[in-house]
N, CA and C atoms as an extended XYZ file, in Angstrom:
177
Properties=species:S:1:pos:R:3:atomname:S:1:resname:S:1:resid:I:1 pbc="F F F"
N        -6.108       69.964       32.905 N   MET     1
C        -5.375       68.938       32.205 CA  MET     1
C        -4.866       67.850       33.211 C   MET     1
N        -5.156       66.618       32.818 N   ASP     2
C        -4.805       65.603       33.664 CA  ASP     2
C        -3.345       65.258       33.427 C   ASP     2
N        -2.748       64.423       34.426 N   LEU     3
C        -1.283       64.101       34.385 CA  LEU     3
C        -0.860       63.299       33.223 C   LEU     3
N        -1.715       62.363       32.666 N   SER     4
C        -1.402       61.498       31.569 CA  SER     4
C        -1.286       62.465       30.241 C   SER     4
N        -2.152       63.382       30.074 N   ARG     5
C        -2.038       64.255       28.875 CA  ARG     5
C        -0.813       65.137       29.040 C   ARG     5
N        -0.466       65.548       30.178 N   LEU     6
C         0.723       66.306       30.380 CA  LEU     6
C         1.997       65.498       30.072 C   LEU     6
N         2.013       64.305       30.515 N   LEU     7
C         3.234       63.516       30.321 CA  LEU     7
C         3.321       63.067       28.814 C   LEU     7
N         2.192       62.871       28.095 N   ILE     8
C         2.288       62.569       26.619 CA  ILE     8
C         2.731       63.912       26.003 C   ILE     8
N         2.306       65.094       26.241 N   ARG     9
C         2.701       66.302       25.648 CA  ARG     9
C         4.223       66.530       25.970 C   ARG     9
N         4.675       66.265       27.231 N   LEU    10
C         6.082       66.519       27.490 CA  LEU    10
C         7.005       65.448       26.592 C   LEU    10
N         6.453       64.245       26.466 N   ALA    11
C         7.204       63.221       25.701 CA  ALA    11
C         7.292       63.724       24.182 C   ALA    11
N         6.207       64.283       23.720 N   MET    12
C         6.274       64.794       22.310 CA  MET    12
C         7.236       65.996       22.214 C   MET    12
N         7.222       66.848       23.229 N   TRP    13
C         8.191       67.876       23.135 CA  TRP    13
C         9.591       67.432       23.282 C   TRP    13
N         9.818       66.344       23.941 N   TRP    14
C        11.179       65.760       24.159 CA  TRP    14
C        11.688       65.189       22.742 C   TRP    14
N        10.765       64.567       22.012 N   ARG    15
C        11.116       63.932       20.743 CA  ARG    15
C        11.207       64.945       19.696 C   ARG    15
N        10.265       65.988       19.709 N   ASN    16
C        10.255       67.035       18.698 CA  ASN    16
C        10.074       68.326       19.317 C   ASN    16
N        11.125       68.934       19.780 N   PRO    17
C        11.138       70.224       20.587 CA  PRO    17
C        10.484       71.344       19.713 C   PRO    17
N         9.720       72.265       20.387 N   PRO    18
C         9.265       73.473       19.676 CA  PRO    18
C        10.345       74.415       19.201 C   PRO    18
N         9.939       75.305       18.361 N   SER    19
C        10.985       76.243       17.820 CA  SER    19
C        11.403       77.173       18.816 C   SER    19
N        12.569       77.833       18.778 N   PRO    20
C        12.899       78.891       19.791 CA  PRO    20
C        12.007       79.946       19.937 C   PRO    20
N        11.298       80.334       18.851 N   LYS    21
C        10.213       81.356       18.960 CA  LYS    21
C         9.125       80.983       19.806 C   LYS    21
N         8.729       79.763       19.657 N   ARG    22
C         7.563       79.272       20.412 CA  ARG    22
C         7.974       79.105       21.877 C   ARG    22
N         9.217       78.583       22.175 N   MET    23
C         9.622       78.484       23.504 CA  MET    23
C         9.712       79.745       24.220 C   MET    23
N        10.159       80.853       23.526 N   LYS    24
C        10.113       82.274       24.033 CA  LYS    24
C         8.702       82.596       24.484 C   LYS    24
N         7.717       82.328       23.607 N   LEU    25
C         6.371       82.621       23.847 CA  LEU    25
C         5.901       81.883       25.084 C   LEU    25
N         6.081       80.644       25.233 N   ILE    26
C         5.662       79.894       26.315 CA  ILE    26
C         6.301       80.324       27.589 C   ILE    26
N         7.545       80.674       27.581 N   LEU    27
C         8.292       81.165       28.771 CA  LEU    27
C         7.707       82.540       29.187 C   LEU    27
N         7.384       83.354       28.233 N   ALA    28
C         6.758       84.639       28.448 CA  ALA    28
C         5.397       84.566       29.088 C   ALA    28
N         4.559       83.611       28.576 N   VAL    29
C         3.141       83.404       29.152 CA  VAL    29
C         3.360       82.900       30.617 C   VAL    29
N         4.259       81.946       30.857 N   VAL    30
C         4.395       81.421       32.200 CA  VAL    30
C         4.880       82.475       33.085 C   VAL    30
N         5.861       83.319       32.719 N   ALA    31
C         6.425       84.453       33.531 CA  ALA    31
C         5.295       85.401       33.845 C   ALA    31
N         4.506       85.780       32.841 N   ILE    32
C         3.291       86.701       33.139 CA  ILE    32
C         2.475       86.162       34.195 C   ILE    32
N         2.080       84.861       34.129 N   CYS    33
C         1.155       84.209       35.043 CA  CYS    33
C         1.841       84.184       36.450 C   CYS    33
N         3.111       83.931       36.440 N   LEU    34
C         3.734       83.938       37.898 CA  LEU    34
C         3.873       85.338       38.435 C   LEU    34
N         4.014       86.421       37.551 N   VAL    35
C         4.026       87.776       38.104 CA  VAL    35
C         2.581       88.078       38.665 C   VAL    35
N         1.564       87.679       37.983 N   ILE    36
C         0.153       87.961       38.390 CA  ILE    36
C        -0.079       87.263       39.693 C   ILE    36
N         0.330       86.003       39.751 N   VAL    37
C         0.130       85.231       41.100 CA  VAL    37
C         0.934       85.889       42.178 C   VAL    37
N         2.148       86.350       41.983 N   LEU    38
C         2.964       87.035       42.918 CA  LEU    38
C         2.294       88.266       43.479 C   LEU    38
N         1.798       89.158       42.545 N   ILE    39
C         1.261       90.424       42.835 CA  ILE    39
C        -0.013       90.172       43.795 C   ILE    39
N        -0.857       89.106       43.312 N   GLU    40
C        -2.043       88.779       44.176 CA  GLU    40
C        -1.721       88.259       45.466 C   GLU    40
N        -0.677       87.518       45.609 N   HIS    41
C        -0.134       86.975       46.846 CA  HIS    41
C         0.294       88.079       47.870 C   HIS    41
N         1.046       89.053       47.216 N   LEU    42
C         1.667       90.137       48.039 CA  LEU    42
C         0.639       91.126       48.555 C   LEU    42
N        -0.160       91.569       47.558 N   PHE    43
C        -1.119       92.680       47.778 CA  PHE    43
C        -2.561       92.340       47.962 C   PHE    43
N        -2.813       91.073       47.674 N   GLY    44
C        -4.279       90.646       47.779 CA  GLY    44
C        -5.021       91.111       46.557 C   GLY    44
N        -6.246       90.578       46.431 N   ARG    45
C        -7.080       90.909       45.349 CA  ARG    45
C        -7.878       92.156       45.658 C   ARG    45
N        -8.187       93.079       44.677 N   PRO    46
C        -9.100       94.271       44.972 CA  PRO    46
C       -10.531       93.721       45.392 C   PRO    46
N       -11.148       94.691       46.053 N   GLU    47
C       -12.521       94.284       46.580 CA  GLU    47
C       -13.413       93.857       45.384 C   GLU    47
N       -13.258       94.518       44.285 N   TRP    48
C       -14.344       94.330       43.237 CA  TRP    48
C       -14.050       92.864       42.681 C   TRP    48
N       -12.935       92.177       42.911 N   MET    49
C       -12.686       90.896       42.318 CA  MET    49
C       -13.305       89.862       43.307 C   MET    49
N       -13.701       90.102       44.531 N   HIS    50
C       -14.135       89.116       45.443 CA  HIS    50
C       -15.558       88.664       45.043 C   HIS    50
N       -15.805       87.425       45.176 N   VAL    51
C       -17.212       86.816       44.830 CA  VAL    51
C       -18.010       86.795       46.136 C   VAL    51
N       -19.174       87.221       46.051 N   GLU    52
C       -20.105       87.163       47.094 CA  GLU    52
C       -21.117       85.942       46.935 C   GLU    52
N       -21.433       85.336       47.957 N   LYS    53
C       -22.353       84.165       47.884 CA  LYS    53
C       -23.787       84.763       47.690 C   LYS    53
N       -24.485       84.375       46.742 N   VAL    54
C       -25.805       84.751       46.527 CA  VAL    54
C       -26.833       83.654       47.119 C   VAL    54
N       -27.740       84.132       47.922 N   PRO    55
C       -28.697       83.142       48.518 CA  PRO    55
C       -29.509       82.470       47.379 C   PRO    55
N       -29.656       81.161       47.510 N   ILE    56
C       -30.532       80.473       46.543 CA  ILE    56
C       -32.003       80.578       46.890 C   ILE    56
N       -32.806       81.097       45.952 N   ARG    57
C       -34.214       81.299       46.174 CA  ARG    57
C       -34.936       79.957       45.749 C   ARG    57
N       -35.614       79.270       46.720 N   ARG    58
C       -36.363       78.101       46.438 CA  ARG    58
C       -37.805       78.395       46.589 C   ARG    58
N       -38.582       77.902       45.680 N   PHE    59
C       -40.033       78.196       45.581 CA  PHE    59
C       -40.703       77.121       46.226 C   PHE    59
């Protein structure tokens, strides 16, 4: 999402704020994302999540 779309969305939220139920949902999703990032930062990713480079076969 580019910055201009984000600013437009924030302006829309400022003029017409979401319901408390939706705000709780948004905060819960952001909190879950932050917890996942923190766990990955502290413990690293498991070996099965690492991507290996595959050589390109050219004919």
